[in-house]
Each structure stands twice: as C-alpha cells, then as structure tokens.
mmCIF file of C-alpha atoms in Angstrom:
data_model
loop_
_atom_site.group_PDB
_atom_site.id
_atom_site.type_symbol
_atom_site.label_atom_id
_atom_site.label_comp_id
_atom_site.label_asym_id
_atom_site.label_seq_id
_atom_site.Cartn_x
_atom_site.Cartn_y
_atom_site.Cartn_z
ATOM 1 C CA UNK A 1 109.302 105.212 117.971
ATOM 2 C CA UNK A 2 109.909 102.333 120.352
ATOM 3 C CA UNK A 3 108.536 98.883 119.570
ATOM 4 C CA UNK A 4 105.745 99.170 122.038
ATOM 5 C CA UNK A 5 102.127 100.244 121.964
ATOM 6 C CA UNK A 6 101.887 104.053 122.437
ATOM 7 C CA UNK A 7 98.663 105.359 123.838
ATOM 8 C CA UNK A 8 97.980 109.044 123.701
ATOM 9 C CA UNK A 9 95.026 110.314 125.685
ATOM 10 C CA UNK A 10 93.907 113.710 124.584
ATOM 11 C CA UNK A 11 91.863 116.066 126.890
ATOM 12 C CA UNK A 12 88.095 116.457 126.409
ATOM 13 C CA UNK A 13 87.340 119.504 124.348
ATOM 14 C CA UNK A 14 83.722 119.927 125.281
ATOM 15 C CA UNK A 15 82.427 121.819 128.337
ATOM 16 C CA UNK A 16 80.718 118.948 130.087
ATOM 17 C CA UNK A 17 83.011 116.711 132.066
ATOM 18 C CA UNK A 18 80.958 113.606 131.423
ATOM 19 C CA UNK A 19 82.217 113.393 127.809
ATOM 20 C CA UNK A 20 84.716 110.567 127.281
ATOM 21 C CA UNK A 21 88.230 111.485 126.134
ATOM 22 C CA UNK A 22 89.335 110.755 122.578
ATOM 23 C CA UNK A 23 91.864 107.970 122.535
ATOM 24 C CA UNK A 24 94.557 107.174 119.917
ATOM 25 C CA UNK A 25 96.585 103.929 120.018
ATOM 26 C CA UNK A 26 99.464 103.231 117.613
ATOM 27 C CA UNK A 27 100.753 99.682 117.442
ATOM 28 C CA UNK A 28 104.050 99.107 115.449
ATOM 29 C CA UNK A 29 103.670 95.863 113.502
ATOM 30 C CA UNK A 30 106.869 95.742 111.421
ATOM 31 C CA UNK A 31 105.619 93.595 108.491
ATOM 32 C CA UNK A 32 102.296 94.248 106.940
ATOM 33 C CA UNK A 33 99.610 91.785 108.082
ATOM 34 C CA UNK A 34 97.045 90.029 105.944
ATOM 35 C CA UNK A 35 93.996 92.168 105.098
ATOM 36 C CA UNK A 36 91.514 92.235 107.982
ATOM 37 C CA UNK A 37 88.514 93.304 105.848
ATOM 38 C CA UNK A 38 85.325 91.398 106.805
ATOM 39 C CA UNK A 39 83.398 90.187 103.686
ATOM 40 C CA UNK A 40 80.082 90.050 105.574
ATOM 41 C CA UNK A 41 79.327 92.961 107.796
ATOM 42 C CA UNK A 42 76.363 94.606 109.514
ATOM 43 C CA UNK A 43 75.186 97.846 107.974
ATOM 44 C CA UNK A 44 73.920 98.943 111.321
ATOM 45 C CA UNK A 45 77.372 99.941 112.705
ATOM 46 C CA UNK A 46 80.066 99.462 110.123
ATOM 47 C CA UNK A 47 80.242 102.649 108.072
ATOM 48 C CA UNK A 48 83.456 102.149 106.139
ATOM 49 C CA UNK A 49 85.409 98.956 105.388
ATOM 50 C CA UNK A 50 88.042 99.556 102.672
ATOM 51 C CA UNK A 51 91.087 97.289 101.985
ATOM 52 C CA UNK A 52 92.116 98.758 98.629
ATOM 53 C CA UNK A 53 92.243 95.235 97.183
ATOM 54 C CA UNK A 54 91.445 96.661 93.677
ATOM 55 C CA UNK A 55 94.423 98.936 93.740
ATOM 56 C CA UNK A 56 96.557 96.238 92.356
ATOM 57 C CA UNK A 57 99.184 98.196 90.317
ATOM 58 C CA UNK A 58 102.506 98.959 91.760
ATOM 59 C CA UNK A 59 103.795 97.545 95.072
ATOM 60 C CA UNK A 60 104.422 98.554 98.618
ATOM 61 C CA UNK A 61 108.027 99.238 97.729
ATOM 62 C CA UNK A 62 107.329 101.024 94.381
ATOM 63 C CA UNK A 63 103.800 102.406 94.068
ATOM 64 C CA UNK A 64 102.428 103.133 90.590
ATOM 65 C CA UNK A 65 103.320 106.784 90.433
ATOM 66 C CA UNK A 66 102.489 107.062 86.763
ATOM 67 C CA UNK A 67 98.772 106.388 87.052
ATOM 68 C CA UNK A 68 97.190 108.199 89.929
ATOM 69 C CA UNK A 69 93.724 107.450 91.071
ATOM 70 C CA UNK A 70 93.328 111.120 92.008
ATOM 71 C CA UNK A 71 95.577 113.974 90.918
ATOM 72 C CA UNK A 72 93.689 117.154 91.804
ATOM 73 C CA UNK A 73 91.905 118.468 94.884
ATOM 74 C CA UNK A 74 88.646 116.635 95.617
ATOM 75 C CA UNK A 75 88.902 114.250 92.573
ATOM 76 C CA UNK A 76 86.244 111.569 92.526
ATOM 77 C CA UNK A 77 87.819 108.114 92.641
ATOM 78 C CA UNK A 78 86.409 105.567 90.202
ATOM 79 C CA UNK A 79 83.881 103.536 92.370
ATOM 80 C CA UNK A 80 84.947 100.314 90.515
ATOM 81 C CA UNK A 81 88.076 100.454 92.637
ATOM 82 C CA UNK A 82 86.499 101.005 96.063
ATOM 83 C CA UNK A 83 83.995 99.368 98.347
ATOM 84 C CA UNK A 84 81.327 102.038 98.192
ATOM 85 C CA UNK A 85 80.940 105.202 96.101
ATOM 86 C CA UNK A 86 81.960 108.803 96.691
ATOM 87 C CA UNK A 87 85.588 108.273 97.671
ATOM 88 C CA UNK A 88 87.571 111.372 96.732
ATOM 89 C CA UNK A 89 91.238 112.404 97.101
ATOM 90 C CA UNK A 90 94.276 114.217 95.790
ATOM 91 C CA UNK A 91 97.597 112.638 94.869
ATOM 92 C CA UNK A 92 96.519 109.085 95.499
ATOM 93 C CA UNK A 93 98.361 106.089 93.961
ATOM 94 C CA UNK A 94 98.061 102.317 93.783
ATOM 95 C CA UNK A 95 100.589 100.390 95.926
ATOM 96 C CA UNK A 96 99.965 96.745 95.298
ATOM 97 C CA UNK A 97 96.683 96.532 97.303
ATOM 98 C CA UNK A 98 97.300 99.639 99.455
ATOM 99 C CA UNK A 99 96.896 103.368 98.955
ATOM 100 C CA UNK A 100 99.897 105.530 98.591
ATOM 101 C CA UNK A 101 99.652 109.297 99.363
ATOM 102 C CA UNK A 102 102.570 111.492 98.199
ATOM 103 C CA UNK A 103 103.157 115.251 97.712
ATOM 104 C CA UNK A 104 106.357 117.273 97.186
ATOM 105 C CA UNK A 105 104.499 120.439 98.232
ATOM 106 C CA UNK A 106 103.767 120.549 101.965
ATOM 107 C CA UNK A 107 101.221 123.295 101.285
ATOM 108 C CA UNK A 108 99.169 120.938 98.995
ATOM 109 C CA UNK A 109 98.306 117.856 100.971
ATOM 110 C CA UNK A 110 97.922 114.419 99.524
ATOM 111 C CA UNK A 111 94.774 112.866 100.924
ATOM 112 C CA UNK A 112 91.931 110.352 100.643
ATOM 113 C CA UNK A 113 88.469 111.102 101.827
ATOM 114 C CA UNK A 114 85.741 108.649 102.857
ATOM 115 C CA UNK A 115 82.232 108.675 101.342
ATOM 116 C CA UNK A 116 79.918 111.363 102.515
ATOM 117 C CA UNK A 117 77.523 110.239 105.318
ATOM 118 C CA UNK A 118 76.649 110.822 108.969
ATOM 119 C CA UNK A 119 79.665 109.925 111.105
ATOM 120 C CA UNK A 120 78.150 110.922 114.490
ATOM 121 C CA UNK A 121 78.103 108.794 117.591
ATOM 122 C CA UNK A 122 80.807 106.737 119.391
ATOM 123 C CA UNK A 123 83.238 106.053 116.705
ATOM 124 C CA UNK A 124 86.100 103.516 116.323
ATOM 125 C CA UNK A 125 88.482 104.239 113.422
ATOM 126 C CA UNK A 126 91.217 101.619 112.633
ATOM 127 C CA UNK A 127 93.714 101.605 109.747
ATOM 128 C CA UNK A 128 97.225 100.421 108.828
ATOM 129 C CA UNK A 129 99.866 103.205 108.067
ATOM 130 C CA UNK A 130 103.555 103.262 107.031
ATOM 131 C CA UNK A 131 106.045 105.888 106.296
ATOM 132 C CA UNK A 132 106.516 106.530 102.555
ATOM 133 C CA UNK A 133 109.852 107.929 101.295
ATOM 134 C CA UNK A 134 109.459 111.308 99.516
ATOM 135 C CA UNK A 135 112.749 112.146 97.846
ATOM 136 C CA UNK A 136 113.685 115.010 95.545
ATOM 137 C CA UNK A 137 116.803 116.418 93.997
ATOM 138 C CA UNK A 138 118.002 120.063 94.254
ATOM 139 C CA UNK A 139 119.761 122.169 91.604
ATOM 140 C CA UNK A 140 123.148 120.848 92.635
ATOM 141 C CA UNK A 141 122.031 117.174 92.112
ATOM 142 C CA UNK A 142 121.940 116.495 95.857
ATOM 143 C CA UNK A 143 119.119 114.261 97.013
ATOM 144 C CA UNK A 144 116.879 115.063 99.941
ATOM 145 C CA UNK A 145 114.026 113.360 101.685
ATOM 146 C CA UNK A 146 111.826 113.805 104.717
ATOM 147 C CA UNK A 147 112.966 111.581 107.618
ATOM 148 C CA UNK A 148 109.382 111.173 108.938
ATOM 149 C CA UNK A 149 105.817 111.668 107.781
ATOM 150 C CA UNK A 150 102.642 112.541 109.583
ATOM 151 C CA UNK A 151 99.156 111.006 108.888
ATOM 152 C CA UNK A 152 96.371 113.376 110.035
ATOM 153 C CA UNK A 153 92.661 112.725 110.409
ATOM 154 C CA UNK A 154 90.117 115.452 109.984
ATOM 155 C CA UNK A 155 86.333 115.777 109.565
ATOM 156 C CA UNK A 156 85.018 117.907 106.691
ATOM 157 C CA UNK A 157 81.677 118.639 105.157
ATOM 158 C CA UNK A 158 80.358 120.792 102.326
ATOM 159 C CA UNK A 159 79.373 123.626 104.634
ATOM 160 C CA UNK A 160 82.764 123.907 106.243
ATOM 161 C CA UNK A 161 81.167 123.380 109.696
ATOM 162 C CA UNK A 162 83.081 122.941 112.939
ATOM 163 C CA UNK A 163 82.411 119.385 114.245
ATOM 164 C CA UNK A 164 81.585 118.961 117.885
ATOM 165 C CA UNK A 165 83.795 116.126 119.166
ATOM 166 C CA UNK A 166 85.851 115.334 122.264
ATOM 167 C CA UNK A 167 89.106 116.166 120.407
ATOM 168 C CA UNK A 168 91.869 118.236 121.925
ATOM 169 C CA UNK A 169 90.752 121.779 122.534
ATOM 170 C CA UNK A 170 94.180 123.116 121.780
ATOM 171 C CA UNK A 171 93.830 121.790 118.229
ATOM 172 C CA UNK A 172 90.314 123.168 118.031
ATOM 173 C CA UNK A 173 91.614 126.627 118.981
ATOM 174 C CA UNK A 174 93.880 126.505 115.920
ATOM 175 C CA UNK A 175 91.007 127.868 113.696
ATOM 176 C CA UNK A 176 91.407 126.253 110.274
ATOM 177 C CA UNK A 177 92.469 123.013 112.016
ATOM 178 C CA UNK A 178 89.317 122.924 114.125
ATOM 179 C CA UNK A 179 88.212 119.568 112.940
ATOM 180 C CA UNK A 180 91.602 117.765 113.055
ATOM 181 C CA UNK A 181 91.144 114.641 115.290
ATOM 182 C CA UNK A 182 94.785 113.562 115.572
ATOM 183 C CA UNK A 183 98.204 113.737 113.891
ATOM 184 C CA UNK A 184 100.526 110.756 114.035
ATOM 185 C CA UNK A 185 104.123 110.887 113.141
ATOM 186 C CA UNK A 186 105.682 107.833 111.532
ATOM 187 C CA UNK A 187 109.376 107.007 110.632
ATOM 188 C CA UNK A 188 110.984 104.549 108.312
ATOM 189 C CA UNK A 189 112.096 102.178 111.018
ATOM 190 C CA UNK A 190 108.517 101.869 112.403
ATOM 191 C CA UNK A 191 107.398 99.599 109.521
ATOM 192 C CA UNK A 192 103.635 99.168 109.353
ATOM 193 C CA UNK A 193 101.646 100.450 112.333
ATOM 194 C CA UNK A 194 98.078 99.792 113.259
ATOM 195 C CA UNK A 195 96.311 102.956 114.305
ATOM 196 C CA UNK A 196 93.108 102.898 116.444
ATOM 197 C CA UNK A 197 91.187 106.061 117.190
ATOM 198 C CA UNK A 198 88.197 106.150 119.494
ATOM 199 C CA UNK A 199 86.235 109.329 119.854
ATOM 200 C CA UNK A 200 82.703 110.778 120.250
ATOM 201 C CA UNK A 201 81.260 112.941 117.434
ATOM 202 C CA UNK A 202 78.262 114.915 118.562
ATOM 203 C CA UNK A 203 77.637 116.508 115.091
ATOM 204 C CA UNK A 204 75.261 114.612 112.919
ATOM 205 C CA UNK A 205 75.989 116.194 109.521
ATOM 206 C CA UNK A 206 74.904 113.826 106.777
ATOM 207 C CA UNK A 207 77.484 115.133 104.337
ATOM 208 C CA UNK A 208 80.502 114.543 106.337
ATOM 209 C CA UNK A 209 83.746 112.823 105.244
ATOM 210 C CA UNK A 210 86.794 111.666 107.156
ATOM 211 C CA UNK A 211 89.958 112.863 105.546
ATOM 212 C CA UNK A 212 93.303 111.063 105.798
ATOM 213 C CA UNK A 213 96.012 113.473 104.750
ATOM 214 C CA UNK A 214 99.783 114.080 104.736
ATOM 215 C CA UNK A 215 102.149 116.823 103.748
ATOM 216 C CA UNK A 216 104.812 114.268 102.728
ATOM 217 C CA UNK A 217 104.174 110.599 102.024
ATOM 218 C CA UNK A 218 102.213 107.751 103.680
ATOM 219 C CA UNK A 219 101.059 104.277 102.817
ATOM 220 C CA UNK A 220 97.551 103.480 104.154
ATOM 221 C CA UNK A 221 95.423 100.380 104.108
ATOM 222 C CA UNK A 222 92.436 98.506 105.763
ATOM 223 C CA UNK A 223 90.435 101.597 106.816
ATOM 224 C CA UNK A 224 87.536 100.601 108.988
ATOM 225 C CA UNK A 225 85.074 102.925 110.779
ATOM 226 C CA UNK A 226 82.319 101.699 113.058
ATOM 227 C CA UNK A 227 79.687 103.564 115.021
ATOM 228 C CA UNK A 228 78.052 102.263 118.207
ATOM 229 C CA UNK A 229 74.434 101.290 117.687
ATOM 230 C CA UNK A 230 73.630 101.297 121.361
ATOM 231 C CA UNK A 231 75.161 104.613 122.252
ATOM 232 C CA UNK A 232 73.690 107.245 119.981
ATOM 233 C CA UNK A 233 74.805 110.564 121.335
ATOM 234 C CA UNK A 234 74.083 113.080 118.503
ATOM 235 C CA UNK A 235 71.004 114.929 117.453
ATOM 236 C CA UNK A 236 70.191 115.121 113.711
ATOM 237 C CA UNK A 237 70.892 118.466 112.166
ATOM 238 C CA UNK A 238 68.268 119.994 109.803
#
C-alpha cells in the first residue's frame, strides 16, 4: 500500500439511482496517534465510541495472549472493560489500550461486535487498524506467517436478516456474505491506518450489531459510529 490516501468507491447496490454510494477511505498513519475518543458526546447521533482504554494488559507489540476477553463464538465481554454494554466477540485480546484479534484457523474468524441497537440511517464509521503477525510452526519446525491481514465489516442481527444498504451488489450476491460492507487488506509496512466508512443503511433492525472480523490477525482501536440526525432514511421494522 502506498503512503497515500486510498479511496474506494463502491457501486450502489439498491435499485434506485438516487441512493448515495458507499465510500471507504483508508489513510496510512505509520505511528499510532493519541486516542481520539470524545469524553462528552451527544447521544442523539453518536452510537458507539470505544477506545479500549480499559484493555491495559499487554502491548501493541505483544498483546496479552494468555488472558482473552472472549474465547468462544459470541462471548459476552465484561462491560467493566467497555464503554457501553453488550459487546461480544471471539478470540479478542488486550493490547495495551487496543483490541487484538487473532485466529490460526481461517474458518473460525476472530471478531468483536458492537452492542445491539438500531444502526439505520446515514452512518459514518471510523476506526484505527493495524496488521497483526500470526505466526505458526509446522511439523518440520519451519515458521510461517500471513504476509497480510484483512479487516472486514459486516452487519448482523439475531434473525439473520439481510440488511438493505448501498453496499456493493457483487458482495450482496455472495449469499452468506450479503451483509459485508467492506473488506480492507493491511500489510506490516502500512503501520496504523485510519479507516473511514460512509454508507446508508435502510434497515432499522433494533437488534443489529456491526461485526469487525478477520481470518488472520488485526489490531483495532478507537471505534466510532455516528448516525445523521437530520437525514433519517429508514422506516422502523415491527
């Protein structure tokens, strides 16, 4: 990845041409910046504001692999360590004020999921992400690792519904990946990157979560999700 801002404009997936296109911006930063979490926020439009400041064990270079916050699929994370309740995950570890996601099995993703609520409307999702080394040893003693990692974003709710958004219709056609918003590839030389995703979600499920997942390893921090209060575009679902 070059040291420039990469903007990826995905095609509108919905049938009406007036829908705005989903937009993903990845900005390589190199070094990790100071936390951007706002201590005083408006509940009207800021849905999630998590800086993992309570995940103090371990460090960016060596996360606390021995004491996971979540080890099994859909594990509830102790709310004492998050800003807001109902965070869940799988294979989540403390990394000195950041969240480390790591799995050795690509078929069993490591992920963290935001609290359940209505994420409809015009959304802006921002977070910091960094490649995390996942290294293993084969029977001959040779060491191997993935040279890159992907961080993926996906909507999910208890009913397994398909969310109506302006995401890429090619991804929507993939069936089980129907709710994937974007997949971003990161490499060791990228350092920390700031990711900004702008999209419209027309599905007002009140039990929705946004899933951040990887099939290898990723460091993630400063997750913030806002919804426009003057551009409500979804109808409540009964």
